[in-house]
mmCIF file of N, CA and C in Angstrom:
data_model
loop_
_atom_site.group_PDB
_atom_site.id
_atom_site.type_symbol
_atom_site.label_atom_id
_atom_site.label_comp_id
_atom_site.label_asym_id
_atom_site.label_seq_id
_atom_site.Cartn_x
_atom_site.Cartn_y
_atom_site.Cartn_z
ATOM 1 N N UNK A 1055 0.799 -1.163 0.000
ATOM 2 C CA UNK A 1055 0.000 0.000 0.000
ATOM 3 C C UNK A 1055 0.856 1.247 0.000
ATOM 4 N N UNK A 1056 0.399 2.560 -1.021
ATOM 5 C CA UNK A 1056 1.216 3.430 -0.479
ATOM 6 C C UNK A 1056 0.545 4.315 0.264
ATOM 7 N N UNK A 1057 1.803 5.130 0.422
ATOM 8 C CA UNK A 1057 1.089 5.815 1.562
ATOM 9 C C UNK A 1057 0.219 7.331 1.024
ATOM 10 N N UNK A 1058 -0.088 8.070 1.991
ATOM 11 C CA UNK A 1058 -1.007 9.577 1.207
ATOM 12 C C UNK A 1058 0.003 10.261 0.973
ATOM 13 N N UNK A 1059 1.059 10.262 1.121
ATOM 14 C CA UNK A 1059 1.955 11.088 1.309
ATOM 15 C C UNK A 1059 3.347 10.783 0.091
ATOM 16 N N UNK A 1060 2.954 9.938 -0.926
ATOM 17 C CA UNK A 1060 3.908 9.218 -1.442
ATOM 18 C C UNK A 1060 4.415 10.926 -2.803
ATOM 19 N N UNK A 1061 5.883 10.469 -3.234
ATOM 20 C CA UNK A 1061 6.482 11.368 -4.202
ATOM 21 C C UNK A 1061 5.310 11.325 -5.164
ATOM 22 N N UNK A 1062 4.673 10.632 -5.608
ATOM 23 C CA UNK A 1062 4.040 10.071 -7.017
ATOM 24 C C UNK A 1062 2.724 11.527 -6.629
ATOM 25 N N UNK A 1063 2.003 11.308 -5.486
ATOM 26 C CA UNK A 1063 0.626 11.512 -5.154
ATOM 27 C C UNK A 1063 1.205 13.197 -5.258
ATOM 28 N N UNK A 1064 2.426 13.753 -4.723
ATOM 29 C CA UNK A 1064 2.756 14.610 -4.503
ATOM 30 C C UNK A 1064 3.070 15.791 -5.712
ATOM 31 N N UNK A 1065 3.442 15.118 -6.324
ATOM 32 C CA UNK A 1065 3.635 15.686 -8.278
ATOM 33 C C UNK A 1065 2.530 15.692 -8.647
ATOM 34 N N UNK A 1066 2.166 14.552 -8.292
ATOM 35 C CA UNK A 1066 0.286 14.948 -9.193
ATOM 36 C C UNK A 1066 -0.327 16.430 -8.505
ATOM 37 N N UNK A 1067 -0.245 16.241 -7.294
ATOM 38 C CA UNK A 1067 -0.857 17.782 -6.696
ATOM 39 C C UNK A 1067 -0.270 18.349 -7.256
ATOM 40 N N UNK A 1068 0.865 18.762 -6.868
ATOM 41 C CA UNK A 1068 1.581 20.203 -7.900
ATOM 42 C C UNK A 1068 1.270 20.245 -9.332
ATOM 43 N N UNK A 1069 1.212 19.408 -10.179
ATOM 44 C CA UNK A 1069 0.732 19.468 -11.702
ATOM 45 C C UNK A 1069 -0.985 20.021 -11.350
ATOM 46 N N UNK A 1070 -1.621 19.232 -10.733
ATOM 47 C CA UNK A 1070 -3.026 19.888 -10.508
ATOM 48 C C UNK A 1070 -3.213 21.189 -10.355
ATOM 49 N N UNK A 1071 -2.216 21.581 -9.073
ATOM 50 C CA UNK A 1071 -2.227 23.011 -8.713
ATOM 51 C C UNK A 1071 -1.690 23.921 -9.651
ATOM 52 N N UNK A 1072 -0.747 23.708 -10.086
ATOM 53 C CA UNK A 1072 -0.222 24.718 -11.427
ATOM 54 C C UNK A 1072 -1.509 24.559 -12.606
ATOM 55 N N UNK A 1073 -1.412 23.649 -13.151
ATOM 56 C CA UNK A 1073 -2.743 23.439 -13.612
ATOM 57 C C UNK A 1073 -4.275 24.933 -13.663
ATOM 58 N N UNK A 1074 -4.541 24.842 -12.474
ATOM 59 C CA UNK A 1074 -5.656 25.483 -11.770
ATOM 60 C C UNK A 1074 -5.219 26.379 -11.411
ATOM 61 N N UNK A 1075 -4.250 27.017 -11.551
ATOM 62 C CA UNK A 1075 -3.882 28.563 -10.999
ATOM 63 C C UNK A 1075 -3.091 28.953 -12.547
ATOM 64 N N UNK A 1076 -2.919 28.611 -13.607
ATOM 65 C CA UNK A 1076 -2.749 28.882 -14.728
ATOM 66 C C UNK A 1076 -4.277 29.219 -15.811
ATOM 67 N N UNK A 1077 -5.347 28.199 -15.061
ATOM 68 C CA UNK A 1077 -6.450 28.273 -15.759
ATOM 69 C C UNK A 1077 -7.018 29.603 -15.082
ATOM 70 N N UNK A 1078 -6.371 29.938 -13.990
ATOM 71 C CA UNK A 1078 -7.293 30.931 -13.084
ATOM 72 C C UNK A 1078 -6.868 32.344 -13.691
ATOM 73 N N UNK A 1079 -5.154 31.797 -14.081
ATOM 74 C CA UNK A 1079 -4.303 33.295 -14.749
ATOM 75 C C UNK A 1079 -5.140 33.628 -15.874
ATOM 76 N N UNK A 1080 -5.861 32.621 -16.422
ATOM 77 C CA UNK A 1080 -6.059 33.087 -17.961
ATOM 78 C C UNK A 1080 -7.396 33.816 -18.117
ATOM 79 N N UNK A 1081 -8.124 32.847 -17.066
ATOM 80 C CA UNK A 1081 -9.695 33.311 -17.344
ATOM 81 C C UNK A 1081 -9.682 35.033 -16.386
ATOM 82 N N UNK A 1082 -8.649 34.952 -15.456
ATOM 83 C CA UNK A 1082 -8.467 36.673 -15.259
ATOM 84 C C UNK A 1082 -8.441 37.012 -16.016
ATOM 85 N N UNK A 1083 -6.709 37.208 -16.914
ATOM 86 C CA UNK A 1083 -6.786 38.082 -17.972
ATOM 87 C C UNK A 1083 -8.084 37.679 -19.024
ATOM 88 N N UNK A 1084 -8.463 36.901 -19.719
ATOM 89 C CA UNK A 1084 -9.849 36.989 -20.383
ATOM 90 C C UNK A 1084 -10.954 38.130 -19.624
ATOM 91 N N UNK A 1085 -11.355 37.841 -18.720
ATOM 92 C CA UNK A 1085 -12.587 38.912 -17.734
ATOM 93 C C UNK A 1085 -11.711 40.308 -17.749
ATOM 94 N N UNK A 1086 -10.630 40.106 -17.699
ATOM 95 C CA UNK A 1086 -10.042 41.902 -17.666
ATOM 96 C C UNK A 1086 -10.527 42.599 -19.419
ATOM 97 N N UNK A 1087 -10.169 41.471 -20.427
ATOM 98 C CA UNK A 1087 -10.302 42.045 -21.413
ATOM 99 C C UNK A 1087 -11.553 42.268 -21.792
ATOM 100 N N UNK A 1088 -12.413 41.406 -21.633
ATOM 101 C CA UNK A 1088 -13.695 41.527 -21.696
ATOM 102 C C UNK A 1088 -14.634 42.716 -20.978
ATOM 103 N N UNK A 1089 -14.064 43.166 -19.825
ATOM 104 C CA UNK A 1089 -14.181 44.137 -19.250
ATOM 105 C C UNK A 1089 -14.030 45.401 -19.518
ATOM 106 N N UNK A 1090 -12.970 45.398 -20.297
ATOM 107 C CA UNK A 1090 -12.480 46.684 -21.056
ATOM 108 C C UNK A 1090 -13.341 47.085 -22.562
ATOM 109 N N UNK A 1091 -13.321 45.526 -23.368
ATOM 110 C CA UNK A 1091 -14.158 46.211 -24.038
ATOM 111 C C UNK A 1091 -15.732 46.425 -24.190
ATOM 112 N N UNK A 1092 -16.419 45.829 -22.824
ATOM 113 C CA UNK A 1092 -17.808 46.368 -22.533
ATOM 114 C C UNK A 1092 -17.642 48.020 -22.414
ATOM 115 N N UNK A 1093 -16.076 48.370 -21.375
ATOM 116 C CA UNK A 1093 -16.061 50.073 -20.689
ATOM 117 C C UNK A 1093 -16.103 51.095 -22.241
ATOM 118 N N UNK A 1094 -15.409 50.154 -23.646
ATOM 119 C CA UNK A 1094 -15.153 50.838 -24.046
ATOM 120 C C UNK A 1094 -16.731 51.053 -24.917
ATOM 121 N N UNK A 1095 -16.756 49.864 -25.278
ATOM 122 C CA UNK A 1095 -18.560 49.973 -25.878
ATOM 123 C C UNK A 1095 -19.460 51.007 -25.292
ATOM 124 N N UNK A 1096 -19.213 50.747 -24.202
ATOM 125 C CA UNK A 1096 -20.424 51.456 -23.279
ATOM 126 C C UNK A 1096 -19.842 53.012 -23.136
ATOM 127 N N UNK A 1097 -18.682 53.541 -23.035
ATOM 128 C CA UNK A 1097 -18.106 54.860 -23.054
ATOM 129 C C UNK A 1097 -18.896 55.032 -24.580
ATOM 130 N N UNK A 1098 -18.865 54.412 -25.724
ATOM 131 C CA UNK A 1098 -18.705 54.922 -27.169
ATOM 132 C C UNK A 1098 -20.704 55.179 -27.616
ATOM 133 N N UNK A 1099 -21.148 54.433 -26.882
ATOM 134 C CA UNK A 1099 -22.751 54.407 -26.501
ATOM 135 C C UNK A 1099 -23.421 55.409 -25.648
ATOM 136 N N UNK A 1100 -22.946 55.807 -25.116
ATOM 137 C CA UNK A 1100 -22.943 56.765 -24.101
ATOM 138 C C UNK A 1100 -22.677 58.190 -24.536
ATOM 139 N N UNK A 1101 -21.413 58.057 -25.488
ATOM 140 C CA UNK A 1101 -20.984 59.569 -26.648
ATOM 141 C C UNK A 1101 -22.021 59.627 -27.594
ATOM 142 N N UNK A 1102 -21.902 58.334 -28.149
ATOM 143 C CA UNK A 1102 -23.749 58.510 -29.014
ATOM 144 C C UNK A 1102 -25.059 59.092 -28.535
ATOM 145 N N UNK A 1103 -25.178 58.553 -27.656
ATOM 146 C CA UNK A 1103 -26.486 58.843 -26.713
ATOM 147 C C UNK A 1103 -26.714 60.311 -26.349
ATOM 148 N N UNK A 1104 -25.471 60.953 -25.800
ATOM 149 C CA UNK A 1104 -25.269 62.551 -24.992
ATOM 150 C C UNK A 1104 -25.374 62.901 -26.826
ATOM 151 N N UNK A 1105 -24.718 62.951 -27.649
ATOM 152 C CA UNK A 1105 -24.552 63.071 -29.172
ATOM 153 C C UNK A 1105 -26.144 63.481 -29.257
ATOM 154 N N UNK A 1106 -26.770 62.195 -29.480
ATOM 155 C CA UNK A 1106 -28.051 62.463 -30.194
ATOM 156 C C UNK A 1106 -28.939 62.921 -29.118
ATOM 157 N N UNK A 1107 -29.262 63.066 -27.730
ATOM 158 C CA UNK A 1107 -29.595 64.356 -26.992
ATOM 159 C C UNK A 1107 -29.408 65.196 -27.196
ATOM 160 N N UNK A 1108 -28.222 65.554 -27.194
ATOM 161 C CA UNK A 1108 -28.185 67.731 -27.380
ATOM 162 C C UNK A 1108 -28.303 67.673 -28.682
ATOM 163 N N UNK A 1109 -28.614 66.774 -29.924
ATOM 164 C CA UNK A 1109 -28.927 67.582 -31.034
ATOM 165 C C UNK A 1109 -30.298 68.044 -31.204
ATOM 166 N N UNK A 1110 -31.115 66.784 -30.201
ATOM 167 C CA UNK A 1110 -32.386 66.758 -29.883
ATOM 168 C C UNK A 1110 -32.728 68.513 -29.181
ATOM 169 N N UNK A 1111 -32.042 68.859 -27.758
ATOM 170 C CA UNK A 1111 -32.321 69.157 -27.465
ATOM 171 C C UNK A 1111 -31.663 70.855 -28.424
ATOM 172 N N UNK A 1112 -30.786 71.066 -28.986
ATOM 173 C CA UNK A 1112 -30.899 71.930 -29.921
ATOM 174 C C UNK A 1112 -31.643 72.657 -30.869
ATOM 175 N N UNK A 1113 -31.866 71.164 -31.209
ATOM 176 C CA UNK A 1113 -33.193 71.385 -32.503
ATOM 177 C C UNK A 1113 -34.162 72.137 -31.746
ATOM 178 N N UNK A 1114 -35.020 71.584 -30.528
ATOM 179 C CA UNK A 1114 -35.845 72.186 -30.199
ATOM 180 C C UNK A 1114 -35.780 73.261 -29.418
ATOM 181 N N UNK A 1115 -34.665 74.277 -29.050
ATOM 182 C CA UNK A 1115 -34.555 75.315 -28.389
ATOM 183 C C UNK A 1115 -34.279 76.096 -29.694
ATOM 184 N N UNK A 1116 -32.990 75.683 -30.531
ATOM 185 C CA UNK A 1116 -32.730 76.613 -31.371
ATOM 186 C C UNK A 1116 -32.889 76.642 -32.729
ATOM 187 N N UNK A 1117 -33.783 75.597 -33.358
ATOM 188 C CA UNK A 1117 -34.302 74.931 -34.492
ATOM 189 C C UNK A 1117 -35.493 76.488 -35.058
ATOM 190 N N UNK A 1118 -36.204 76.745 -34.286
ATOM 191 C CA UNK A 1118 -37.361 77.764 -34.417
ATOM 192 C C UNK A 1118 -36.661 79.207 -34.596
ATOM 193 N N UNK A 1119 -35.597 79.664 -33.918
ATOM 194 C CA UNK A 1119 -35.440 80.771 -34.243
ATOM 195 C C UNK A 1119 -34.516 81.003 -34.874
ATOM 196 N N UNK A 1120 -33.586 80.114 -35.457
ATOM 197 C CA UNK A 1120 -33.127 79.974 -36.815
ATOM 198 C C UNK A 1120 -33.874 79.791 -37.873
ATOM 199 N N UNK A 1121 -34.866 79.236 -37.894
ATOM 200 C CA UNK A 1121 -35.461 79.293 -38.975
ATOM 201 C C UNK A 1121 -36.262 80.786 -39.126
ATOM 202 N N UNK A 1122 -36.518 81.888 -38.208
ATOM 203 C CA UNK A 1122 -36.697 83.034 -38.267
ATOM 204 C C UNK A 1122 -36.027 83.877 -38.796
ATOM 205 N N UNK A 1123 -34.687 83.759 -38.033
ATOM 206 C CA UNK A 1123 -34.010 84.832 -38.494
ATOM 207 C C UNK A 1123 -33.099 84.772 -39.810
ATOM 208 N N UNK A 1124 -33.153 83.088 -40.032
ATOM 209 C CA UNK A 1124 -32.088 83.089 -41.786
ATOM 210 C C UNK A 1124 -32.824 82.339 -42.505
ATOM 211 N N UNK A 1125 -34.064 83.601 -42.909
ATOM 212 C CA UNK A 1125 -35.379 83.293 -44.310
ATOM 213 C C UNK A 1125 -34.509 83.292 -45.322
ATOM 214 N N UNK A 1126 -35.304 82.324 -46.426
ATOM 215 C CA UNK A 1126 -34.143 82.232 -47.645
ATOM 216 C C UNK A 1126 -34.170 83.453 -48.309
ATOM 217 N N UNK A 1127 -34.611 84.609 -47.963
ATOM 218 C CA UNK A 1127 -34.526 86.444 -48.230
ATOM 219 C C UNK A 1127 -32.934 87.173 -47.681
ATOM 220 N N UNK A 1128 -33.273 86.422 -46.500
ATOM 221 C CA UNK A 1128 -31.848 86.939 -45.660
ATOM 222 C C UNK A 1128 -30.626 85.970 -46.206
ATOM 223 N N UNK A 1129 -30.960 84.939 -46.002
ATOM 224 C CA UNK A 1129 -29.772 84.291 -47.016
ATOM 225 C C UNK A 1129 -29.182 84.178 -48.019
ATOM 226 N N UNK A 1130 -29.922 84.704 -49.228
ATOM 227 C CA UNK A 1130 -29.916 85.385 -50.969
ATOM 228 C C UNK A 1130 -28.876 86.577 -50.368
ATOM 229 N N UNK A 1131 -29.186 87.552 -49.722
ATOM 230 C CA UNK A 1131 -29.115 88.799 -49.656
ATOM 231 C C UNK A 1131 -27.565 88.775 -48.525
ATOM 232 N N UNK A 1132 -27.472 88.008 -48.057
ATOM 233 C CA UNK A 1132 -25.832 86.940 -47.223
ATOM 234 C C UNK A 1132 -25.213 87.146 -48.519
ATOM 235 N N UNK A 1133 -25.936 85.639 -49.271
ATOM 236 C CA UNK A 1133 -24.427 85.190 -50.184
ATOM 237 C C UNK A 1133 -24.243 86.379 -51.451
ATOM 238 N N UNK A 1134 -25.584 86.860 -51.325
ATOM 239 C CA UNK A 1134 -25.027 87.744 -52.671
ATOM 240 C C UNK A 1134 -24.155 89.465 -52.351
ATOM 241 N N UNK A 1135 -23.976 89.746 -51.272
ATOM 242 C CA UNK A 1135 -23.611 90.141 -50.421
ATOM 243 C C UNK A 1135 -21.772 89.587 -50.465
ATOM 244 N N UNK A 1136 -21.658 88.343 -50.301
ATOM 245 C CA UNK A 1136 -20.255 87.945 -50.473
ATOM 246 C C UNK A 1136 -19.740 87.754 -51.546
ATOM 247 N N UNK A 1137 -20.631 87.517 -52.490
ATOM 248 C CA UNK A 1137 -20.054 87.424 -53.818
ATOM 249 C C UNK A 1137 -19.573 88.646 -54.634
ATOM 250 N N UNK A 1138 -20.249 89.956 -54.221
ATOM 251 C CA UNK A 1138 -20.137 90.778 -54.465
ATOM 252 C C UNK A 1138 -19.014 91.438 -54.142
ATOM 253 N N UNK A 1139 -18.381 91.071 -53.040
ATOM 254 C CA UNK A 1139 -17.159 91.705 -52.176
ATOM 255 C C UNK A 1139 -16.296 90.576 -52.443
ATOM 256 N N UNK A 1140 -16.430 89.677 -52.576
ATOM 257 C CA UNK A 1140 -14.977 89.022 -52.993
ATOM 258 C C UNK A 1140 -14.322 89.181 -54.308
ATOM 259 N N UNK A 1141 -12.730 89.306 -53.890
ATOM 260 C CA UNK A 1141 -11.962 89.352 -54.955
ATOM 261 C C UNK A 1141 -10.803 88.652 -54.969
ATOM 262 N N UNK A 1142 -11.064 88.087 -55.903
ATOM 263 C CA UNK A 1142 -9.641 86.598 -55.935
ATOM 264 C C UNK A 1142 -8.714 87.745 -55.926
ATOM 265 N N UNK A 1143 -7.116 86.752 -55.348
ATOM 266 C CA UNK A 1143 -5.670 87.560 -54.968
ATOM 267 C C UNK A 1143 -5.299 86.731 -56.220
ATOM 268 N N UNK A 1144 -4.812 87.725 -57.467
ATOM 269 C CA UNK A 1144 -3.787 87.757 -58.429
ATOM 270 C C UNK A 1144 -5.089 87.092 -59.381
ATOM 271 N N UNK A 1145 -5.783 87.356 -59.526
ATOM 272 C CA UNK A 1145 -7.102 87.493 -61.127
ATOM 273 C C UNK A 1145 -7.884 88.815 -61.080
ATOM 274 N N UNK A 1146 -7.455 89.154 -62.649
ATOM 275 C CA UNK A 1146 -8.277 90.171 -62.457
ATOM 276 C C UNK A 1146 -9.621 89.998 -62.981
ATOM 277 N N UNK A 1147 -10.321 88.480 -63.022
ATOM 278 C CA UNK A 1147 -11.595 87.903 -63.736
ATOM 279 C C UNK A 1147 -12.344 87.564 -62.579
ATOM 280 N N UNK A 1148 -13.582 87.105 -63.214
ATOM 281 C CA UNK A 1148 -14.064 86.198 -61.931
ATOM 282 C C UNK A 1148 -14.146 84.790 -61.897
ATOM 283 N N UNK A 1149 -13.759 84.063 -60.954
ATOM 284 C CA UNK A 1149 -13.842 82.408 -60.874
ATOM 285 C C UNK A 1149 -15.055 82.052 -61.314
ATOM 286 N N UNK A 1150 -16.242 82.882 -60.977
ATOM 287 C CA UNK A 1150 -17.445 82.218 -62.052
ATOM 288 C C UNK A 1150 -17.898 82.130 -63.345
ATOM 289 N N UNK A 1151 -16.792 83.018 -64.353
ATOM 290 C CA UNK A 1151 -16.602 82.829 -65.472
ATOM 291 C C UNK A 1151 -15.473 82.247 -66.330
ATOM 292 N N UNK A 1152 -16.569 81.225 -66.898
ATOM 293 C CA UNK A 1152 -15.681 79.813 -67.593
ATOM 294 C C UNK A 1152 -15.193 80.644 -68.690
ATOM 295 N N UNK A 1153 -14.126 80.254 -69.482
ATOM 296 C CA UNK A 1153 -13.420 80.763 -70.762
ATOM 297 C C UNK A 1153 -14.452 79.821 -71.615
ATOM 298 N N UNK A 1154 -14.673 80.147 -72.639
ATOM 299 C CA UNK A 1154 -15.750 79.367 -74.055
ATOM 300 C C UNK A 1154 -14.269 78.921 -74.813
ATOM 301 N N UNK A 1155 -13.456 79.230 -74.786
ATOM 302 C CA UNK A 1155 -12.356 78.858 -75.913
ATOM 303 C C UNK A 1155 -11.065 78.879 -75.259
ATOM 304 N N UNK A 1156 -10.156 78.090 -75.507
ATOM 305 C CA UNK A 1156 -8.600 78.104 -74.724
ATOM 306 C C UNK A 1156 -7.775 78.933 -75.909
ATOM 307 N N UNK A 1157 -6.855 79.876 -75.133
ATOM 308 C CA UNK A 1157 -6.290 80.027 -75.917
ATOM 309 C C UNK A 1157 -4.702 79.435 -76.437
#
């Protein structure tokens, strides 16, 4: 008979135990990573979320009186307004007129 205590019984524990504290190393690091990328999902869900709130809540504070104050009257009278005052640096033409013929 051997005994409980034999070299043989004794290696087997230690192989067991390394064993089970290697499986324990791994499935940590696994749950750490897994962890991280729920924080990061959920950080990137969360930027979405605040995102599409304040556009929500934009629209409806400042949606109405933009649409008051820049009628497509006031906006004609904007761009034509800039077009009028701009002047390309080094042409003495305007960029909105195409040449009909190269010379």
């Amino acid at each position: 008979m051997r005994s409980a205590k034999s070299p043989h019984n004794c290696e087997n524990a230690q192989k067991e135990a390394d064993a089970i504290h290697e499986k324990a190393k791994t499935d940590a690091e696994k749950f750490q990573e897994n962890g991280e990328t729920a924080l990061k999902h959920a950080t990137q869900n969360t930027r979405l979320l605040v995102k599409e709130q304040l556009g929500k809540l934009f629209d409806r504070v400042f949606a109405p009186e933009v649409q008051t104050q820049l009628s497509p009257e006031f906006l004609t009278t904007i761009i034509a307004g800039i077009v009028n005052q701009w002047k390309p640096r080094g042409r003495s033409k305007s960029p909105f007129r195409k040449k009909m013929h190269p010379n």
